[in-house]
PDB file of C-alpha atoms in Angstrom:
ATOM      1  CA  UNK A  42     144.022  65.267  82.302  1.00 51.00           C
ATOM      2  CA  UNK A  43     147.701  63.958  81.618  1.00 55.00           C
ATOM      3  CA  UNK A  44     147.217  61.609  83.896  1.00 59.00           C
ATOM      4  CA  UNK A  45     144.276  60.231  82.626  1.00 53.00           C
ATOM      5  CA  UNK A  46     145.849  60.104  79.381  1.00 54.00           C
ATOM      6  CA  UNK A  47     148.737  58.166  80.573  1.00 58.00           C
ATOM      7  CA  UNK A  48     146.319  55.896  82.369  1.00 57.00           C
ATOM      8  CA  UNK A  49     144.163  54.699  79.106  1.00 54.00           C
ATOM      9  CA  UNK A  50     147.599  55.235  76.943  1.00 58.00           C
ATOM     10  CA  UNK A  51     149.021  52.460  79.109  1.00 61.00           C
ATOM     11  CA  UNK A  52     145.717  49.817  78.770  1.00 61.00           C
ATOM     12  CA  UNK A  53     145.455  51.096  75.535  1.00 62.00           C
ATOM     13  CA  UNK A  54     145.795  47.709  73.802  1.00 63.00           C
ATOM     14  CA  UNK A  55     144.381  45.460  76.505  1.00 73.00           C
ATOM     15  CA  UNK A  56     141.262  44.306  77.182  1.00 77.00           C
ATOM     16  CA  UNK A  57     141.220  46.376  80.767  1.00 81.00           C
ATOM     17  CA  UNK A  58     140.899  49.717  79.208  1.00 85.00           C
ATOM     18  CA  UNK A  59     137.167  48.811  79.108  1.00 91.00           C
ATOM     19  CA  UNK A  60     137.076  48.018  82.130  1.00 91.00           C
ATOM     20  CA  UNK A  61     138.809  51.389  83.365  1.00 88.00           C
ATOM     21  CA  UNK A  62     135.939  52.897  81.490  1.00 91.00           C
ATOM     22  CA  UNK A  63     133.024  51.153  82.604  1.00 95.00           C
ATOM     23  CA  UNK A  64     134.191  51.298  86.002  1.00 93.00           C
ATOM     24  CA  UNK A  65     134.666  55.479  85.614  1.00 91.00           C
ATOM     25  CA  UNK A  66     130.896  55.753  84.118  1.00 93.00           C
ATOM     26  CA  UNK A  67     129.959  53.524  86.648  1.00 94.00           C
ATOM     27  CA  UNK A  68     131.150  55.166  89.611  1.00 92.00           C
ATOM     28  CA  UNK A  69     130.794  58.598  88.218  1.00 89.00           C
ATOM     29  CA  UNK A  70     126.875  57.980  87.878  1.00 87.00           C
ATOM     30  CA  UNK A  71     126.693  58.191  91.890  1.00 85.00           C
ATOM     31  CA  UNK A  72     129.627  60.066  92.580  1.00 85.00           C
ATOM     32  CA  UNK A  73     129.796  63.067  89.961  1.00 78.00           C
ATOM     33  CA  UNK A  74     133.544  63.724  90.832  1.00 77.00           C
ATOM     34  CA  UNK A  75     134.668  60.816  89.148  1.00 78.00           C
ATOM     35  CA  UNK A  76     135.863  62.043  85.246  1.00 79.00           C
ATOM     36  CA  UNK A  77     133.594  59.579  83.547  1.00 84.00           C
ATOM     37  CA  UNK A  78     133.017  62.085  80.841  1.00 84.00           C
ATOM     38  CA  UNK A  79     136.705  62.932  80.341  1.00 82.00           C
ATOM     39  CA  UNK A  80     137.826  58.865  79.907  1.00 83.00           C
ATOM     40  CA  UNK A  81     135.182  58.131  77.260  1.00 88.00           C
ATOM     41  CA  UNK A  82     136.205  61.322  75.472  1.00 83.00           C
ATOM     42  CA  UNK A  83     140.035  60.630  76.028  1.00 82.00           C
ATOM     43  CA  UNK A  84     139.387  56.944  74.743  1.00 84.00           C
ATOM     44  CA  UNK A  85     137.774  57.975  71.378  1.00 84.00           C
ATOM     45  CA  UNK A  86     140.776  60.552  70.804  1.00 80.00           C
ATOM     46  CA  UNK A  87     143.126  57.392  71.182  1.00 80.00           C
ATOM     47  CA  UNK A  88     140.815  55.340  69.183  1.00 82.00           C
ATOM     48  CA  UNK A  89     141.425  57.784  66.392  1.00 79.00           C
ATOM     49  CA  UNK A  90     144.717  57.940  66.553  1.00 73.00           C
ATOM     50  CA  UNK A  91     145.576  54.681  66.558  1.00 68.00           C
ATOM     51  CA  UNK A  92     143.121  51.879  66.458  1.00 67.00           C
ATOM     52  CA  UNK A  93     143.183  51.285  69.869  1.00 76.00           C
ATOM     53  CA  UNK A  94     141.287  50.955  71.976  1.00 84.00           C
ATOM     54  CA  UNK A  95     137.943  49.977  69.828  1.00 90.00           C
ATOM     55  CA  UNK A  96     135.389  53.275  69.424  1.00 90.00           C
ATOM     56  CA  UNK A  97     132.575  50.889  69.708  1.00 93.00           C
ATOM     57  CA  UNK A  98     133.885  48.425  72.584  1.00 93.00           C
ATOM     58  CA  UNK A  99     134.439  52.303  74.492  1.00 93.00           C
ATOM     59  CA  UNK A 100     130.794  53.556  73.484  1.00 95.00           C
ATOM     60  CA  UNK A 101     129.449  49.918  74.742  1.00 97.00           C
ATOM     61  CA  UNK A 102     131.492  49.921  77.720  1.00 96.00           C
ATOM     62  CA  UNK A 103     130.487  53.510  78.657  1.00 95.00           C
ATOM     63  CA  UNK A 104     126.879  52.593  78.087  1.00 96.00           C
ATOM     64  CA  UNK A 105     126.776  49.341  80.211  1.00 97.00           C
ATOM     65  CA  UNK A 106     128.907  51.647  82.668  1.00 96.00           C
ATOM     66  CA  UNK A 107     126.609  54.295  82.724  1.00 94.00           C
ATOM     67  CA  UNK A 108     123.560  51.933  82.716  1.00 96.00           C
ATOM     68  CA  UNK A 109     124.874  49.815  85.722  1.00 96.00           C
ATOM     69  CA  UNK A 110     125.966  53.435  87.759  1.00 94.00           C
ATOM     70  CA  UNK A 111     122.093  55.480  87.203  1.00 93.00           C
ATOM     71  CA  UNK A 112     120.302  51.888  89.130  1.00 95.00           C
ATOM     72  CA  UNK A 113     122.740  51.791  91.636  1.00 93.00           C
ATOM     73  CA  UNK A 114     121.715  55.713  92.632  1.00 89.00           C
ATOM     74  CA  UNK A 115     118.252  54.822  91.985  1.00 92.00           C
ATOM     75  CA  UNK A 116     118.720  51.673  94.580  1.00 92.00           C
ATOM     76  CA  UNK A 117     120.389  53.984  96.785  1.00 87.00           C
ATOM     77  CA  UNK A 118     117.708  56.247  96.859  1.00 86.00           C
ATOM     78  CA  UNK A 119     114.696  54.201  96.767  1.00 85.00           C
ATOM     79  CA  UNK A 120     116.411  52.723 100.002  1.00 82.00           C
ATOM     80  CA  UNK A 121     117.025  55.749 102.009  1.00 73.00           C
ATOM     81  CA  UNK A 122     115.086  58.303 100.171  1.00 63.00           C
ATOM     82  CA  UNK A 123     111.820  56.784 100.231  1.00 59.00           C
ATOM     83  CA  UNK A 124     112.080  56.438 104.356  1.00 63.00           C
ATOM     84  CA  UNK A 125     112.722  59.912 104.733  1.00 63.00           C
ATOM     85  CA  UNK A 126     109.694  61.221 102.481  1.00 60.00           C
ATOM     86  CA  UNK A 127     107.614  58.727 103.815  1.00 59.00           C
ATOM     87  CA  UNK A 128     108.467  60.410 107.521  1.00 63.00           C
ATOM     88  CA  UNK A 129     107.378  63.801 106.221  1.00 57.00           C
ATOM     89  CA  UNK A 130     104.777  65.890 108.442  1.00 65.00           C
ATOM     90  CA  UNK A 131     101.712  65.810 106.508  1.00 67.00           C
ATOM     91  CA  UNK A 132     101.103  69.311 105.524  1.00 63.00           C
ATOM     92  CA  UNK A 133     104.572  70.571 105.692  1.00 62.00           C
ATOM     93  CA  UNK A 134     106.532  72.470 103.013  1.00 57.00           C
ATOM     94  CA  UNK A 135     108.791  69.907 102.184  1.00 53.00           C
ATOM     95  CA  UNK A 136     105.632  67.038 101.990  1.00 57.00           C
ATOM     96  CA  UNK A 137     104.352  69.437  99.461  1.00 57.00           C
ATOM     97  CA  UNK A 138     107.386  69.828  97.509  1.00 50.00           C
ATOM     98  CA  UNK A 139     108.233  66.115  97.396  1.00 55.00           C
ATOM     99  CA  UNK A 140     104.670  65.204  96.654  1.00 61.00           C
ATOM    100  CA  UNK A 141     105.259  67.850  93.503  1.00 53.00           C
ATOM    101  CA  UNK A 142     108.213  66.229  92.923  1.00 56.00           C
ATOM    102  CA  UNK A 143     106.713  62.914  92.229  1.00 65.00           C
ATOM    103  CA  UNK A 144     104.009  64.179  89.968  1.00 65.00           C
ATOM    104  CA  UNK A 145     106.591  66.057  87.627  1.00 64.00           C
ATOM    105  CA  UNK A 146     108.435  62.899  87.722  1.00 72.00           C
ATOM    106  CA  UNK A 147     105.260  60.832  86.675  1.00 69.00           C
ATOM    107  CA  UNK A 148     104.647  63.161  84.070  1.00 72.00           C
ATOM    108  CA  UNK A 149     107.602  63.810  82.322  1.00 76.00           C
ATOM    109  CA  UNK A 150     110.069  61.390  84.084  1.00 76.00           C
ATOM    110  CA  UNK A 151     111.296  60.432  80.883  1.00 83.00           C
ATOM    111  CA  UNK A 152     112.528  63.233  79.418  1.00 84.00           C
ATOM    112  CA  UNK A 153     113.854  64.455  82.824  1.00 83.00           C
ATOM    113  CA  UNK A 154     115.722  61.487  82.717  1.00 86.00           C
ATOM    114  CA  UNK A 155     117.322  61.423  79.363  1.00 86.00           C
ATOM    115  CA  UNK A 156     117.970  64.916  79.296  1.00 81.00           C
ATOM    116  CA  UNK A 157     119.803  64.837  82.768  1.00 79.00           C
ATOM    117  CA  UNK A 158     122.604  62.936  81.672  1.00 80.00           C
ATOM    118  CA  UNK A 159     124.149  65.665  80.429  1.00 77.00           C
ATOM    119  CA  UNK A 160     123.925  68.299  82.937  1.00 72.00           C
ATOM    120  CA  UNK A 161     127.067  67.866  85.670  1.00 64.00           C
ATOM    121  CA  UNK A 162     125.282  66.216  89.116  1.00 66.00           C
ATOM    122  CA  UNK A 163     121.978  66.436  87.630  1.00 72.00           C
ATOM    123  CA  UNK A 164     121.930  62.675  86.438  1.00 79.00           C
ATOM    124  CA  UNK A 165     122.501  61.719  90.475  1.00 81.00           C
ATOM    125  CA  UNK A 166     120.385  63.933  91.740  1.00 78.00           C
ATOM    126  CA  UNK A 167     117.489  63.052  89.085  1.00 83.00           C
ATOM    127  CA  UNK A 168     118.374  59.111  89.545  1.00 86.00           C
ATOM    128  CA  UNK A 169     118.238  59.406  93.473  1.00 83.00           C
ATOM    129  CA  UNK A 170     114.848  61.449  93.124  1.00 83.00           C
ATOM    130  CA  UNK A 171     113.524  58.623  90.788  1.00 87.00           C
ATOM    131  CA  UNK A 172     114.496  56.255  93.547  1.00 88.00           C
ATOM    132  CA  UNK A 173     113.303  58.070  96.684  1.00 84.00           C
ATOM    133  CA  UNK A 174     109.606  58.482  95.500  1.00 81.00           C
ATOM    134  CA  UNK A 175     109.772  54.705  94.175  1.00 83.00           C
ATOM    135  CA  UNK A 176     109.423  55.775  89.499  1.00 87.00           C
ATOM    136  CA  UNK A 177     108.408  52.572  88.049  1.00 88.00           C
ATOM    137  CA  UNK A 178     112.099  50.791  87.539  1.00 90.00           C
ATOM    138  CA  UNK A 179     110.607  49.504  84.169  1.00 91.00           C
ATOM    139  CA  UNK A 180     110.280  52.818  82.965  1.00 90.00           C
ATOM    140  CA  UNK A 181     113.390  53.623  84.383  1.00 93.00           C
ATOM    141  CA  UNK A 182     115.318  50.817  82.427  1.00 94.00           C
ATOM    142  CA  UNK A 183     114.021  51.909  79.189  1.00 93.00           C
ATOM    143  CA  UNK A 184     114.570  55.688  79.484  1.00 92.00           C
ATOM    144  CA  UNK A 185     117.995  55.324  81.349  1.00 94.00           C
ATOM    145  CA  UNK A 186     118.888  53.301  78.448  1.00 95.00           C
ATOM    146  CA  UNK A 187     118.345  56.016  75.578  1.00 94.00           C
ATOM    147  CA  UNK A 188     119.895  58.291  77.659  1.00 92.00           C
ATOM    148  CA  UNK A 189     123.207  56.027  78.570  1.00 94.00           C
ATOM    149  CA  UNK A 190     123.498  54.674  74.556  1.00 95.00           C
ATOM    150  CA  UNK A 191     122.950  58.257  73.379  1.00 93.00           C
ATOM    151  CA  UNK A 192     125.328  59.896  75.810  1.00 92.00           C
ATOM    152  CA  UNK A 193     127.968  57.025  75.167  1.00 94.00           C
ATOM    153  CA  UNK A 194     127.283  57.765  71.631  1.00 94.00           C
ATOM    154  CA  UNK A 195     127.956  61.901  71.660  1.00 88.00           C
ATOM    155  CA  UNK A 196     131.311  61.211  74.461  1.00 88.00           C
ATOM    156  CA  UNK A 197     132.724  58.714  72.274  1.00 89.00           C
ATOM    157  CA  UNK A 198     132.522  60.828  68.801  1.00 89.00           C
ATOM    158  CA  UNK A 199     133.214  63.630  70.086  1.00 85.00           C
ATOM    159  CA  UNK A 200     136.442  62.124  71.203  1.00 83.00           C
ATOM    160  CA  UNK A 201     136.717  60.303  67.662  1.00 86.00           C
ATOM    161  CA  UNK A 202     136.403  63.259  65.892  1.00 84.00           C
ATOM    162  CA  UNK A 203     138.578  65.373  68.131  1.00 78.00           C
ATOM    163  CA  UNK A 204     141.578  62.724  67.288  1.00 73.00           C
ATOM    164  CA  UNK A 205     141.271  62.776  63.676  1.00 76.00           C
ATOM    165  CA  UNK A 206     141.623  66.951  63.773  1.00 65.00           C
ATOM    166  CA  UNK A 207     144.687  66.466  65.923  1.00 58.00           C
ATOM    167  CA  UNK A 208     146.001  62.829  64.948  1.00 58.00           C
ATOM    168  CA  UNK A 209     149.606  64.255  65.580  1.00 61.00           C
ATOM    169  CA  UNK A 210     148.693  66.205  68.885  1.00 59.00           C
ATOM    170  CA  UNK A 211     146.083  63.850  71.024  1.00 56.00           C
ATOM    171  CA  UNK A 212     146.289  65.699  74.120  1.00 57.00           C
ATOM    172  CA  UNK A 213     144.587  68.922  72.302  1.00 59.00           C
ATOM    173  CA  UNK A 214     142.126  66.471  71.131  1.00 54.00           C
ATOM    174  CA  UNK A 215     141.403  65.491  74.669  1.00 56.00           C
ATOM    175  CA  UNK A 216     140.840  69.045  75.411  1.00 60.00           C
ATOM    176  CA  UNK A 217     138.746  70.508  72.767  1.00 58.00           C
ATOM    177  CA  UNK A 218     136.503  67.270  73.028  1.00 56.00           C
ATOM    178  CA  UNK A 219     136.371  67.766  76.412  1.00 59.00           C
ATOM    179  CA  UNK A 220     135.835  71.652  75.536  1.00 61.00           C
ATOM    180  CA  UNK A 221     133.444  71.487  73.486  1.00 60.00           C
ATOM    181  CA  UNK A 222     131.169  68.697  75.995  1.00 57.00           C
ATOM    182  CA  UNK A 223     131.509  71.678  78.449  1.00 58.00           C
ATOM    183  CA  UNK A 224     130.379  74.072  75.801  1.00 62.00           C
ATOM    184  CA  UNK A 225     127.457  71.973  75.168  1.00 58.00           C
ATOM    185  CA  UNK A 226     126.370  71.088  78.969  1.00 58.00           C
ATOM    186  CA  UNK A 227     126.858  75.139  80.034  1.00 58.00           C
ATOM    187  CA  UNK A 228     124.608  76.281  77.240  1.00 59.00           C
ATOM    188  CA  UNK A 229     121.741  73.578  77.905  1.00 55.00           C
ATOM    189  CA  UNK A 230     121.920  75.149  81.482  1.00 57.00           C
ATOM    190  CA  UNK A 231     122.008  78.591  79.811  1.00 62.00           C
ATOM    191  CA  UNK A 232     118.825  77.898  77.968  1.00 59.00           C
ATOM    192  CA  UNK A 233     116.576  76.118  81.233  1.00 57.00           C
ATOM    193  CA  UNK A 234     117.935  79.132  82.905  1.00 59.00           C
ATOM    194  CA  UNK A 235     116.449  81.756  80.935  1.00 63.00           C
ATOM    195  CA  UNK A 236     113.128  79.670  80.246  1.00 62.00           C
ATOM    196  CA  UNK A 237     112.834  79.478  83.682  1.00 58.00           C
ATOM    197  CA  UNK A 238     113.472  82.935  84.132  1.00 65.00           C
ATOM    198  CA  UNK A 239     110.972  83.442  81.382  1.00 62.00           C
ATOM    199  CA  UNK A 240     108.264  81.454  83.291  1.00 60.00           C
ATOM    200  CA  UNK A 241     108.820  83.636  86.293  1.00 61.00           C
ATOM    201  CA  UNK A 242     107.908  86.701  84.594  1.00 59.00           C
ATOM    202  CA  UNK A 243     105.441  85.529  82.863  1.00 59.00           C
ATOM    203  CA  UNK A 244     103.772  84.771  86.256  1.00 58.00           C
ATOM    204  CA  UNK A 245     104.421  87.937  87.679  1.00 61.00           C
ATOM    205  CA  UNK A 246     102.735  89.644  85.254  1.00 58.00           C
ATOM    206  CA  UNK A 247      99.395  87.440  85.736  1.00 54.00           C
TER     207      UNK A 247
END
């Protein structure tokens, strides 16, 4: 985390700390070890503190970032994905599960989509699903959009907000902004846990 600090601290006032970050949200959109998350935080503590960088130039660049990342995992698996379902043994377990797959995806692709975003690897995985069984990219443009302007949106305030509660101490901004985004993600996954759980029951008992 200090080093990422150090890193934006150091672009701070240049025009490449928006690049850092739309390269991070970019790459971090296919390859969920990249701290995406933690930059666009970090960047709206800084913003706070100082002015610099620009909260909405960092919320822009993490959207475009984000935006750019989610089609190249949906290219990625529409390319390889799509071969390997289409190879499937008709009949087999996994033909069934991908065709299921696809129908959840036609139905409520959408919200699957938006709501992804904010679960840690679920955005690739959901993105290179949406890819492999060939989701209308149209559709795809306009959901991954909400989802990439709204989840710009909540990194970059949260950030903002962190730095104005410690203007004097930005690195415990960093971390209860990042904190708190880790708060949030584990108790969505806390809540589709137990309604899942609930479902279960529910069908055990029928």
């Amino acid at each position: 985390m200090d080093a990422l600090l150090d890193l934006l601290r150091g672009t701070v006032t240049s025009p490449w700390v928006y690049l850092v970050i739309f390269g991070l949200t970019a790459v971090d959109a296919f390859f969920p070890a990249v701290p995406g998350e933690a930059a666009v935080i970090t960047a709206g503590v800084l913003s706070a503190s100082g002015g610099h960088p620009s909260l909405t130039l960092v919320i822009v660049s993490a959207a475009i970032g984000a935006l750019v990342g989610d089609h190249v995992s949906y290219a990625i698996g529409q390319g390889g994905g799509a071969r390997r379902l289409a190879r499937l043994p008709d009949g087999s377990r996994r033909r069934a599960s991908s065709e299921w797959a696809r129908r959840a995806v036609d139905r409520r692709g959408g919200i699957i989509l938006t709501t992804s975003r904010y679960v840690p690897g679920g955005r690739t995985a959901v993105t290179l699903t949406m890819g492999a069984v060939r989701y209308p990219r149209r559709s795809f443009l306009l959901y991954d959009s909400i989802g990439a302007v709204t989840w710009a949106l909540y990194c970059g305030l949260l950030g903002y907000f962190g730095g104005l509660a410690f203007e004097r101490d930005p690195v415990k901004g960093v971390l209860v902004g990042v904190g708190l985004s880790l708060i949030v993600t584990f108790g969505l996954e806390g809540i589709r846990w137990l309604r899942r759980r609930a479902r279960r029951h529910a069908s055990s008992r029928d």
